[in-house]
PDB file of C-alpha atoms and ligand atoms in Angstrom:
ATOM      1  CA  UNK A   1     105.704 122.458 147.271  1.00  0.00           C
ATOM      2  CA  UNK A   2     103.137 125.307 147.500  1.00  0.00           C
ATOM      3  CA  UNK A   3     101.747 126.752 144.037  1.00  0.00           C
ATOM      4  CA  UNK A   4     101.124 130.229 144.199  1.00  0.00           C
ATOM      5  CA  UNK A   5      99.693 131.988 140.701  1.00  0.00           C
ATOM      6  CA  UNK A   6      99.572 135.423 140.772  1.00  0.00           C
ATOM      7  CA  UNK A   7      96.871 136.540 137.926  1.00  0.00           C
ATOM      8  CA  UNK A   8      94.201 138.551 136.476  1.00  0.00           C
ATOM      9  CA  UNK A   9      92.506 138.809 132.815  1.00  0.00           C
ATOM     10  CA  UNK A  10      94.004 141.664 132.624  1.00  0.00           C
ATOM     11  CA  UNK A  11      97.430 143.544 131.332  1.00  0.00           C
ATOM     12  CA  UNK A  12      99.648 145.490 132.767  1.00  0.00           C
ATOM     13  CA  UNK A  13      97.752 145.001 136.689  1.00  0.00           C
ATOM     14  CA  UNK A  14     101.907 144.300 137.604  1.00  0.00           C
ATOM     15  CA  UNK A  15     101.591 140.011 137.649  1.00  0.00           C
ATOM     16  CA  UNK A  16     104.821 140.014 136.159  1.00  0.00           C
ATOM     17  CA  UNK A  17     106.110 142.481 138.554  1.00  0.00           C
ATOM     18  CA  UNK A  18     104.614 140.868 141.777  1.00  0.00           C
ATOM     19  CA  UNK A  19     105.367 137.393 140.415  1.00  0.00           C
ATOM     20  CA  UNK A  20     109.255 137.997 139.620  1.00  0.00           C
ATOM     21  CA  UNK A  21     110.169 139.920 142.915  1.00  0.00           C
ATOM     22  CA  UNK A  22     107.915 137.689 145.419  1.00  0.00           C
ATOM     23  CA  UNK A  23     110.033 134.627 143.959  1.00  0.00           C
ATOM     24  CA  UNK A  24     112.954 136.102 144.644  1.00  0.00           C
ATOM     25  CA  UNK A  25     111.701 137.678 148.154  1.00  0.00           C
ATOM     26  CA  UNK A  26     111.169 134.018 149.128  1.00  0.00           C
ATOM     27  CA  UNK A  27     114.053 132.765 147.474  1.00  0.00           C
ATOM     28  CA  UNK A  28     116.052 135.283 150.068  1.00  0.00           C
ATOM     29  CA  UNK A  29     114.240 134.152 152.863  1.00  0.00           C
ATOM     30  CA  UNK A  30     116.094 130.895 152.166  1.00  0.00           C
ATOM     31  CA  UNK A  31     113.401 128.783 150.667  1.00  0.00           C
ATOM     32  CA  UNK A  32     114.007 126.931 147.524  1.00  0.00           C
ATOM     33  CA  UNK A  33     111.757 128.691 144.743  1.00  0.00           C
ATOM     34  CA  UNK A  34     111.136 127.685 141.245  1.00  0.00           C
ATOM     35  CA  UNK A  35     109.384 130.910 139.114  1.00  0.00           C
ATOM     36  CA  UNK A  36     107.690 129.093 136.184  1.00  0.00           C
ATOM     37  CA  UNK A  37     106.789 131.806 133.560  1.00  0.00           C
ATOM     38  CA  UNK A  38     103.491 130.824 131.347  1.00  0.00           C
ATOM     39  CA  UNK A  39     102.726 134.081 129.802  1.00  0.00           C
ATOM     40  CA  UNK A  40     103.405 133.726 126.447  1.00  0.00           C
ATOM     41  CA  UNK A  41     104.633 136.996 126.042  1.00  0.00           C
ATOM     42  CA  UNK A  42     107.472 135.757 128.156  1.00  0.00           C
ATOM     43  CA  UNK A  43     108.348 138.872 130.202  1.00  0.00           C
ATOM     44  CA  UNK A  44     109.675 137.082 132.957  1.00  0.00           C
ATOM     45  CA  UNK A  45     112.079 135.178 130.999  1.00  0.00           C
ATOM     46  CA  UNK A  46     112.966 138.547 129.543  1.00  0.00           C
ATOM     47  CA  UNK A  47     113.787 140.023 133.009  1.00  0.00           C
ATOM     48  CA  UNK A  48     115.822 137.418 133.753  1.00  0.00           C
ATOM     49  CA  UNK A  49     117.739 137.862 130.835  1.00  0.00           C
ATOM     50  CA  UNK A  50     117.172 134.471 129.025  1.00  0.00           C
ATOM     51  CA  UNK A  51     116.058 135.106 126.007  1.00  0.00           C
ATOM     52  CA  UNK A  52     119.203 134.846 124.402  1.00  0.00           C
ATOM     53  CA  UNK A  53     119.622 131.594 122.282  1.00  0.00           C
ATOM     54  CA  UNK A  54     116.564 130.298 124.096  1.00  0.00           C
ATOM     55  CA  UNK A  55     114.487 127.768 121.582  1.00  0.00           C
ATOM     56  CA  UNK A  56     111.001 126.500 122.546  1.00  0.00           C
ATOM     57  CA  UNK A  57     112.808 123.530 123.642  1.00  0.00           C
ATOM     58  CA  UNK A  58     114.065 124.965 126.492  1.00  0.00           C
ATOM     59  CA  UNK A  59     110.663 126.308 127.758  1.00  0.00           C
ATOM     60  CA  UNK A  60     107.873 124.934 129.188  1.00  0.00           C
ATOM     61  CA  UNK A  61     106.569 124.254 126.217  1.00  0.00           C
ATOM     62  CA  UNK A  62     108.754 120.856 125.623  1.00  0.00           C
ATOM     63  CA  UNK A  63     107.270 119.572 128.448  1.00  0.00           C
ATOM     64  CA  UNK A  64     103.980 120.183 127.614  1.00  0.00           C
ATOM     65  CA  UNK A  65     104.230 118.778 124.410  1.00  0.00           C
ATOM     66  CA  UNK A  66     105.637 115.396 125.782  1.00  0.00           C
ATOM     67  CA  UNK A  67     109.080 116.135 124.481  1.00  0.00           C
ATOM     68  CA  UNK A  68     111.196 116.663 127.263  1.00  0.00           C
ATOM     69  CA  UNK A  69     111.162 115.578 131.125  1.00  0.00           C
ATOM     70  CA  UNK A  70     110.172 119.188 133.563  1.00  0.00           C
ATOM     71  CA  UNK A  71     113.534 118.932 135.319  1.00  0.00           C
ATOM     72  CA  UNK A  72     115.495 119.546 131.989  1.00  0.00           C
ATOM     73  CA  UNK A  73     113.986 122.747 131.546  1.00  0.00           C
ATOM     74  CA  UNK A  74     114.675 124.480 134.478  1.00  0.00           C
ATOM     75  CA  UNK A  75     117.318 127.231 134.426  1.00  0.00           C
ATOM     76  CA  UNK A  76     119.089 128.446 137.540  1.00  0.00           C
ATOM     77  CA  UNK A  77     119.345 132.103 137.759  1.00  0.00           C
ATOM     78  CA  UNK A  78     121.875 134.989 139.219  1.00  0.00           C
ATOM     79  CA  UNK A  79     119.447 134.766 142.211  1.00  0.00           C
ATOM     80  CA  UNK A  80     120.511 132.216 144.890  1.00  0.00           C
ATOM     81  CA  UNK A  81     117.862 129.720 145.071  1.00  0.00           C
ATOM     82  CA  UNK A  82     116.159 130.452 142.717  1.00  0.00           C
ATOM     83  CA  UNK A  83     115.861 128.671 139.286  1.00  0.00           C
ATOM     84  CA  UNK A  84     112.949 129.498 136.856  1.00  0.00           C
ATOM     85  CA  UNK A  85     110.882 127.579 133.555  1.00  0.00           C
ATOM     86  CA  UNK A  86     110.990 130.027 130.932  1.00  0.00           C
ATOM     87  CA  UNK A  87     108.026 130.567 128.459  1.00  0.00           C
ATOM     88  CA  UNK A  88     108.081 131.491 124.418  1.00  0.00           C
ATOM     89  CA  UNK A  89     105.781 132.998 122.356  1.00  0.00           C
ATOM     90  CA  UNK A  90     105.190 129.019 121.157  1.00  0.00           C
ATOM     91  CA  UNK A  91     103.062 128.650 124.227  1.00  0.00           C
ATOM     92  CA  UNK A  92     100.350 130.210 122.710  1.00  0.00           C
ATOM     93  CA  UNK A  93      99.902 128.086 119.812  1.00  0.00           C
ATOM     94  CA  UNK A  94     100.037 125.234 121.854  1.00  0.00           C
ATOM     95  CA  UNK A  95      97.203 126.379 124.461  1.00  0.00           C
ATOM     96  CA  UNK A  96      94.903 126.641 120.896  1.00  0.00           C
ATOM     97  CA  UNK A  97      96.388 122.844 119.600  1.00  0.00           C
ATOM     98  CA  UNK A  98      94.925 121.277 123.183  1.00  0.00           C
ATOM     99  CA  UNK A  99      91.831 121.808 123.314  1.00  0.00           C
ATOM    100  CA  UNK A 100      90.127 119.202 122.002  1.00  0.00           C
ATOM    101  CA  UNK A 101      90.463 117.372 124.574  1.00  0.00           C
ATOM    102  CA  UNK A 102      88.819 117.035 127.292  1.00  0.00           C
ATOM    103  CA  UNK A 103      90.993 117.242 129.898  1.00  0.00           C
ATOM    104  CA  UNK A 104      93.211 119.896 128.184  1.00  0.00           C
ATOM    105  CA  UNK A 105      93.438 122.098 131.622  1.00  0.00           C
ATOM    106  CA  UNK A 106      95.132 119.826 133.556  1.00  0.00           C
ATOM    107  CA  UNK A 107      98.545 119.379 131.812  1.00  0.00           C
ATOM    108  CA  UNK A 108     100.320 121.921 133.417  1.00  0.00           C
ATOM    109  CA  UNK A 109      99.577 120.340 136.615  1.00  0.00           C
ATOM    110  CA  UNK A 110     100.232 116.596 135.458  1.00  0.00           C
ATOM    111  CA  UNK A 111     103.935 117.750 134.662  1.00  0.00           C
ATOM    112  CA  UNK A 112     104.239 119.661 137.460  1.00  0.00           C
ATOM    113  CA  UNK A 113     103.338 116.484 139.210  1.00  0.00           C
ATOM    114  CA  UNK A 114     106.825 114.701 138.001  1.00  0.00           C
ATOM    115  CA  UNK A 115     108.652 117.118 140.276  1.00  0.00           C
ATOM    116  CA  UNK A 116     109.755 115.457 143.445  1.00  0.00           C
ATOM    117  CA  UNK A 117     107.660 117.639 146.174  1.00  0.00           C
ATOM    118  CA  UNK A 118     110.961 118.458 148.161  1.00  0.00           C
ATOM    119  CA  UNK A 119     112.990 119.944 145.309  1.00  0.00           C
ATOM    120  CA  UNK A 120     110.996 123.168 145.804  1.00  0.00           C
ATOM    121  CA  UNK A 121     109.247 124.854 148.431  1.00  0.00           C
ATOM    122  CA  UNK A 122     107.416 127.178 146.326  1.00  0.00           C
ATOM    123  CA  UNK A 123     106.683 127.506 142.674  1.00  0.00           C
ATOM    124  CA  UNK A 124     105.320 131.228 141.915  1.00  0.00           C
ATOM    125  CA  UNK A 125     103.892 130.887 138.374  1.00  0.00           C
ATOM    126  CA  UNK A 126     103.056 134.250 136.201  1.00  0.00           C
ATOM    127  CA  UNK A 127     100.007 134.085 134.546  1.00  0.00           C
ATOM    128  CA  UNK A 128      98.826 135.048 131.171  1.00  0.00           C
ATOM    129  CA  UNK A 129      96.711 137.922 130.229  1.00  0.00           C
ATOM    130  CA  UNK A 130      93.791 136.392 129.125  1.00  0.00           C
ATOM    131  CA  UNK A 131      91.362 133.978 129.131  1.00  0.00           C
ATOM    132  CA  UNK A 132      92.739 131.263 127.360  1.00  0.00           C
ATOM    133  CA  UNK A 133      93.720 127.317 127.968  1.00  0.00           C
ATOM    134  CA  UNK A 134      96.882 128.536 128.966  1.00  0.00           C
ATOM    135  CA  UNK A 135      95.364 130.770 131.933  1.00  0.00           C
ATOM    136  CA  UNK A 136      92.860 127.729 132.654  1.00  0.00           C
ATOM    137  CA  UNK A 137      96.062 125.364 133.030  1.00  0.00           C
ATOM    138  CA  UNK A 138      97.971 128.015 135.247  1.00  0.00           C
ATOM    139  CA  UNK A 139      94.614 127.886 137.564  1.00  0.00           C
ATOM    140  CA  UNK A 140      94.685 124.277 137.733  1.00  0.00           C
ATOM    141  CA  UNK A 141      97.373 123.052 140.108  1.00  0.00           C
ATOM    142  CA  UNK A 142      97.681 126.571 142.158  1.00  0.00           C
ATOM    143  CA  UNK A 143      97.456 126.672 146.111  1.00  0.00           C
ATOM    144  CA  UNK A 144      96.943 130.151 146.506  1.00  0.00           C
ATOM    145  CA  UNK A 145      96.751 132.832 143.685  1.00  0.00           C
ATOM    146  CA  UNK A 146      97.221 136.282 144.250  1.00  0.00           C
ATOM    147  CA  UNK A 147      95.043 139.000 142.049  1.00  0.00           C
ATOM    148  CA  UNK A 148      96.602 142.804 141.582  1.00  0.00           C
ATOM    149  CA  UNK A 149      94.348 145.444 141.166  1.00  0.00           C
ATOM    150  CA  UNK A 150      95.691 148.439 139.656  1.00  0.00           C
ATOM    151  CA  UNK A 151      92.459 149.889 138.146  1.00  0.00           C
ATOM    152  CA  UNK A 152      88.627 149.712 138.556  1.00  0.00           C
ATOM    153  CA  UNK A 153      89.303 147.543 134.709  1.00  0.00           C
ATOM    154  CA  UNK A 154      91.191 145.008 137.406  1.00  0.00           C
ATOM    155  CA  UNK A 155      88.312 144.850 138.877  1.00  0.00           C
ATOM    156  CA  UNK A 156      85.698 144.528 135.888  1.00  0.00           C
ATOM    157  CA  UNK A 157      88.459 141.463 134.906  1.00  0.00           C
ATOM    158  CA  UNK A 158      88.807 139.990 137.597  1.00  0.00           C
ATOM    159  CA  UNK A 159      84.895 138.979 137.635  1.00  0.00           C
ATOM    160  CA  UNK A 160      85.687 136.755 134.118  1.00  0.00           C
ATOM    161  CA  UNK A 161      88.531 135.375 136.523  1.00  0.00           C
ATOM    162  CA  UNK A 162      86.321 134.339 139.534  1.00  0.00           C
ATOM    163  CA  UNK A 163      84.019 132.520 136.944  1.00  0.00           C
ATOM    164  CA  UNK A 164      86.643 130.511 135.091  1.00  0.00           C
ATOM    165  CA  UNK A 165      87.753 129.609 138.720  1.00  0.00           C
ATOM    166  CA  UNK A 166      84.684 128.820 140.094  1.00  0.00           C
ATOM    167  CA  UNK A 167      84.320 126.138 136.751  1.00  0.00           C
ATOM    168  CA  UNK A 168      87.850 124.712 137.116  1.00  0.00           C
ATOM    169  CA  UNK A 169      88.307 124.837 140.842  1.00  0.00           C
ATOM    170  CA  UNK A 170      84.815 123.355 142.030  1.00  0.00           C
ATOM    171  CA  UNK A 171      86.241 122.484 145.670  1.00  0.00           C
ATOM    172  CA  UNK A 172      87.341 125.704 146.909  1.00  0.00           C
ATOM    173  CA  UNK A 173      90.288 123.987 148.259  1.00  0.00           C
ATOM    174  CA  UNK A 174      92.174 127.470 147.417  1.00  0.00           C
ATOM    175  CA  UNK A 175      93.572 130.733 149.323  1.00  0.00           C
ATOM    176  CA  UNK A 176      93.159 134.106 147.410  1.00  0.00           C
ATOM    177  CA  UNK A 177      94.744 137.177 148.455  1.00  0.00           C
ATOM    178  CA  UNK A 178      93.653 140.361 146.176  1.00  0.00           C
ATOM    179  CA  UNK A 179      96.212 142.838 145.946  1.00  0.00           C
ATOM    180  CA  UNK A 180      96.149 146.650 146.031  1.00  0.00           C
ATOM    181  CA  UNK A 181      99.151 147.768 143.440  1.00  0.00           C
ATOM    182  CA  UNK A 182     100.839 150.605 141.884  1.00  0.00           C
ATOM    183  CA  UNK A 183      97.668 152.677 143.112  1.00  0.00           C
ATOM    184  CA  UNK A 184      99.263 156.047 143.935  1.00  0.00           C
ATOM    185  CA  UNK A 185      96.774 158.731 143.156  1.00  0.00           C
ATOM    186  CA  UNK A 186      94.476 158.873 145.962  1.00  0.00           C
ATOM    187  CA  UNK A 187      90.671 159.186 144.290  1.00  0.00           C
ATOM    188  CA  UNK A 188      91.881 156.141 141.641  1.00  0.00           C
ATOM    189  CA  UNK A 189      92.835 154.207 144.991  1.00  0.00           C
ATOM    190  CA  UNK A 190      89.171 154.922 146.788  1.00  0.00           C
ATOM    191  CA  UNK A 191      87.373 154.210 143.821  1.00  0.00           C
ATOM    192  CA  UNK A 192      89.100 150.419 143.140  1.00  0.00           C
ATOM    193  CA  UNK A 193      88.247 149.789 147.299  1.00  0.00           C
ATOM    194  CA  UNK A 194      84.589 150.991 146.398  1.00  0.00           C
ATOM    195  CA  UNK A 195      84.409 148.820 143.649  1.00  0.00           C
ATOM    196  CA  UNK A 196      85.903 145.997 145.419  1.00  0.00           C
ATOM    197  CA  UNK A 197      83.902 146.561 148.454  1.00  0.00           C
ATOM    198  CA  UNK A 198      80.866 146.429 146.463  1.00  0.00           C
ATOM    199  CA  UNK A 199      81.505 143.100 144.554  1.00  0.00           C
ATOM    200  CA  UNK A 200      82.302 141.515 148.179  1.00  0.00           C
ATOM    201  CA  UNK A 201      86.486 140.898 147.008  1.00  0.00           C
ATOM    202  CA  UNK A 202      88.290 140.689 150.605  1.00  0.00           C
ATOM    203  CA  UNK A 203      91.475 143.239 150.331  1.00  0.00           C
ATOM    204  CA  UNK A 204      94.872 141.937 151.305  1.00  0.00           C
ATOM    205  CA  UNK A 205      97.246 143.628 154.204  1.00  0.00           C
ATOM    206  CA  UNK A 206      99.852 143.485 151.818  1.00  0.00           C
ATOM    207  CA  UNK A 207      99.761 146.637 149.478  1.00  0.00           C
ATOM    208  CA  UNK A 208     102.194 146.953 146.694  1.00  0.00           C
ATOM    209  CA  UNK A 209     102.591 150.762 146.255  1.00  0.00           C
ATOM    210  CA  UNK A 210     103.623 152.879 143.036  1.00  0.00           C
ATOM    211  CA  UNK A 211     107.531 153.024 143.386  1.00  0.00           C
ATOM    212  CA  UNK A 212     109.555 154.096 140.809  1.00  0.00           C
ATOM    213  CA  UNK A 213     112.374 151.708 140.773  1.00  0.00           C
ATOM    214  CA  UNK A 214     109.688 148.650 140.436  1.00  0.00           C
ATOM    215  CA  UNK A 215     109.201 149.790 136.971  1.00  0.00           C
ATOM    216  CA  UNK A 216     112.719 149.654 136.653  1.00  0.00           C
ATOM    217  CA  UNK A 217     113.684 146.075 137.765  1.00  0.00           C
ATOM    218  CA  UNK A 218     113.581 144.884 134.695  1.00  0.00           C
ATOM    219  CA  UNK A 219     116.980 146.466 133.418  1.00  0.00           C
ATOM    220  CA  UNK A 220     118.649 144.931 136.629  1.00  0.00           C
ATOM    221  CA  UNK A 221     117.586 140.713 136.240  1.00  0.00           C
ATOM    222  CA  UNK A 222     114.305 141.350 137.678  1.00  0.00           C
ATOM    223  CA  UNK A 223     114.714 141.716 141.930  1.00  0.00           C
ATOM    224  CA  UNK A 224     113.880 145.317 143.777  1.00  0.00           C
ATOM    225  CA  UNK A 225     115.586 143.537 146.375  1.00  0.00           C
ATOM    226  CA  UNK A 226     119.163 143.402 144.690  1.00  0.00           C
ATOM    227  CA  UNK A 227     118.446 146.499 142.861  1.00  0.00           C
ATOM    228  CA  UNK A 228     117.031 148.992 145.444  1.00  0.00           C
ATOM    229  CA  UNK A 229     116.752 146.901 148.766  1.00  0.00           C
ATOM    230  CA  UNK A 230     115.747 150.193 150.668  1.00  0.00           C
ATOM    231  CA  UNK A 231     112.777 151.370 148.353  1.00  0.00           C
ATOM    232  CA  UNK A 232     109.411 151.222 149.587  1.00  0.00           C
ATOM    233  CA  UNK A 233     108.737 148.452 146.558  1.00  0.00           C
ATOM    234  CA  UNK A 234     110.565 146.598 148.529  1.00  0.00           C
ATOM    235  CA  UNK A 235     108.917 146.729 151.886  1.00  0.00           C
ATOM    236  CA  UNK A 236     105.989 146.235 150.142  1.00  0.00           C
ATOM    237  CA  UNK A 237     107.145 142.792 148.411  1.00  0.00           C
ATOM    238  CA  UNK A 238     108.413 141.887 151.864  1.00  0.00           C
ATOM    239  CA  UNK A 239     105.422 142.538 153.356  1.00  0.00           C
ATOM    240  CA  UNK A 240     103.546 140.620 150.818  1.00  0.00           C
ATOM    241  CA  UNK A 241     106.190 137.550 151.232  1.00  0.00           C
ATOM    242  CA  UNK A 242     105.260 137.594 154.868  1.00  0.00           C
ATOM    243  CA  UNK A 243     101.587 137.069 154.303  1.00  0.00           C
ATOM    244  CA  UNK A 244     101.761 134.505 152.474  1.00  0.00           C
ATOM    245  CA  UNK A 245     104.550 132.927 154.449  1.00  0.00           C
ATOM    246  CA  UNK A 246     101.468 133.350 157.228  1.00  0.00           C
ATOM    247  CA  UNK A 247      98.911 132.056 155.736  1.00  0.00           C
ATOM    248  CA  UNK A 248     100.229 129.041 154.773  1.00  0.00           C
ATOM    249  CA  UNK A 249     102.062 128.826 158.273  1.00  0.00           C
ATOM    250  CA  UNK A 250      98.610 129.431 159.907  1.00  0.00           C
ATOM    251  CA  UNK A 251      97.408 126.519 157.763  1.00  0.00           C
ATOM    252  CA  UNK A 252      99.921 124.546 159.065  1.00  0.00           C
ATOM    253  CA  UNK A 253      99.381 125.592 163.145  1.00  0.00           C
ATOM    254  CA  UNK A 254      95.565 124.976 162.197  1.00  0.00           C
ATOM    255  CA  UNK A 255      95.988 121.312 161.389  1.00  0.00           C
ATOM    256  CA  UNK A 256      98.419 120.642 164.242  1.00  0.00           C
ATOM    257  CA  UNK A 257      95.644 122.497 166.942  1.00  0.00           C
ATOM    258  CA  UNK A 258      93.423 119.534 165.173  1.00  0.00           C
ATOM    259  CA  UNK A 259      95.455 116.976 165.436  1.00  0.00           C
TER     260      UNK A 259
HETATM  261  N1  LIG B   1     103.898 148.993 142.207  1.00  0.00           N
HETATM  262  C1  LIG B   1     104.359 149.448 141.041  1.00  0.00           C
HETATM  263  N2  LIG B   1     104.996 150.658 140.976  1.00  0.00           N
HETATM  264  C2  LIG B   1     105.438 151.146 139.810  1.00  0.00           C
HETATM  265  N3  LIG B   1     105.327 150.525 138.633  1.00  0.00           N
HETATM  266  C3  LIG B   1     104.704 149.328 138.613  1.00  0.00           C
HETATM  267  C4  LIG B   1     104.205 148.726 139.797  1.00  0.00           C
HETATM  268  N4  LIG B   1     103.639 147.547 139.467  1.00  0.00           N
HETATM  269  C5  LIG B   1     103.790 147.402 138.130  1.00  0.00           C
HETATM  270  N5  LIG B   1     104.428 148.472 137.612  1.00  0.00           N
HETATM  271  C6  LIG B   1     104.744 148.721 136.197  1.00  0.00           C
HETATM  272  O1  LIG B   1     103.503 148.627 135.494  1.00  0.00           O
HETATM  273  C7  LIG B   1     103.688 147.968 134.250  1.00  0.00           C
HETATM  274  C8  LIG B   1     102.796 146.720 134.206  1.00  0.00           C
HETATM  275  O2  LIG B   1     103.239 145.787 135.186  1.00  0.00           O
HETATM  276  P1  LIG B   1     103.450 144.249 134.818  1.00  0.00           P
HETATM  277  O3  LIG B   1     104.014 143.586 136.025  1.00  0.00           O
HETATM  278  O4  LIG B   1     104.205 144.120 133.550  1.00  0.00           O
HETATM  279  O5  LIG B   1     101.935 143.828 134.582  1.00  0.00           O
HETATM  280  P2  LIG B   1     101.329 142.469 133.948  1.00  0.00           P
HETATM  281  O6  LIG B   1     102.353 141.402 134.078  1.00  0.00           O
HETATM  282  O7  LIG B   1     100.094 142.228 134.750  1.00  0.00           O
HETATM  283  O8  LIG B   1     101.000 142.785 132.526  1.00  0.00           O
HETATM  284  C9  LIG B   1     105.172 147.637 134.137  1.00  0.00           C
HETATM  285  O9  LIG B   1     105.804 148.652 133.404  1.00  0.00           O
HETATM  286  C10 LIG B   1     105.640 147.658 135.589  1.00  0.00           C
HETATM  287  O10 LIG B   1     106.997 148.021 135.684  1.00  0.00           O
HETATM  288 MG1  LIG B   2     103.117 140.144 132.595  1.00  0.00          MG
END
């Protein structure tokens, strides 16, 4: 199973956005996708219209808190292979409860770890806002994380990011792919490459551009790809499902060229 985070210390960049519709661009492809939602303003979970009768018991937080196995909180969803771990507002008091401990940042990926590998090819979790346990535990266990950039802010953020990162993440055993988004007036769009050019951040092909019925999904259980399969959010998410489909295929082709 490959963990892909998509995050930023910053609101409204479009993780939600990118996170929901990738899932379920991968979950069309065929593979078998799990979208794990750890933003405790649950927006996600929202979109996917699960909020109703939904107790902390049935998010991720029983897990974390030891009360629950991972497996029994994973919904399915109207989307065919897709099933998701929804997130409550609880989460957030629990990222303040851990840590005293040492090893606090880690227990997202020590549950994670009780899922068989095969049940999933992909978990695509949506990161919190901010800078919190909660954000260091979604960095943790993640293969690849993708970073939106909506604003030159994005890209003041994502420098607090890139150090929590570089503290929880030593190895570098990582991909990153920083994301373009939502960027549709020309002079905003120059500056953010500028600004991104000069702090040395690579730019992804995949470019997610401003499309009206992205902003939208939410009304219609979360997928631009059910909703308006033709819009240009859609190529886009496509697109971006196709990188990343690449560059962990690439991986793979690398390590059999070694063999
Ligand atoms: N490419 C895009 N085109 C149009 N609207 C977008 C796009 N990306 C995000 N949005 C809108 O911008 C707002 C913030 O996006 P969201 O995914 O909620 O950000 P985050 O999860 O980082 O806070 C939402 O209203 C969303 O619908
Ligand atoms: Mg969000």
């Amino acid at each position: 199973m490959k963990i892909v985070t998509v995050i930023n210390a910053k609101g409204g960049c479009g993780k939600s956005t990118i996170a929901m519709n990738l899932a379920a661009a991968l979950a069309k492809d065929g593979a078998k996708v799990l979208l794990s939602d750890m933003d405790p303003q649950a927006q996600v979970t929202e979109w996917l219209h699960a909020t109703d009768g939904l107790t902390w018991e049935d998010t991720i937080v029983a897990p974390l808190l030891g009360h629950a196995e991972l497996t029994d909180v994973i919904h399915p969803t109207i989307h065919k292979n897709l099933s998701f771990i929804a997130s409550a507002f609880a989460l957030e008091e629990f990222g303040r409860d851990i840590v005293q401990s040492d090893d606090y940042y880690e227990l997202y990926g020590r549950v994670l770890a009780q899922l068989s590998p095969k049940l999933f090819d992909f978990l695509i979790v949506d990161a919190p806002n901010q800078i919190s346990p909660i954000m260091e535990n979604s960095i943790y266990p993640a293969d690849l994380f993708i970073i939106p950039f909506e604003s030159t802010k994005a890209v003041k953020s994502y420098a607090n990011f890139y150090s929590l990162l570089m503290e929880i993440r030593p190895a570098n055993d990582y991909h990153l792919l920083h994301v373009l988004n939502n960027l549709h007036r020309a002079g905003l769009r120059k500056r953010v490459m500028e600004r991104m050019h000069e702090e040395h951040i690579p730019i992804a092909q995949s470019e997610i551009r401003n499309c009206g019925w992205l902003a939208q999904v939410d009304e219609h259980g979360g997928s631009i790809l059910k909703y308006r399969p033709r819009s240009k959010g859609a190529q886009d998410i496509l697109g971006l499902r196709d990188e990343v489909l690449d560059l962990f295929n690439s991986k793979k082709r690398k390590k059999v060229a070694n063999a």
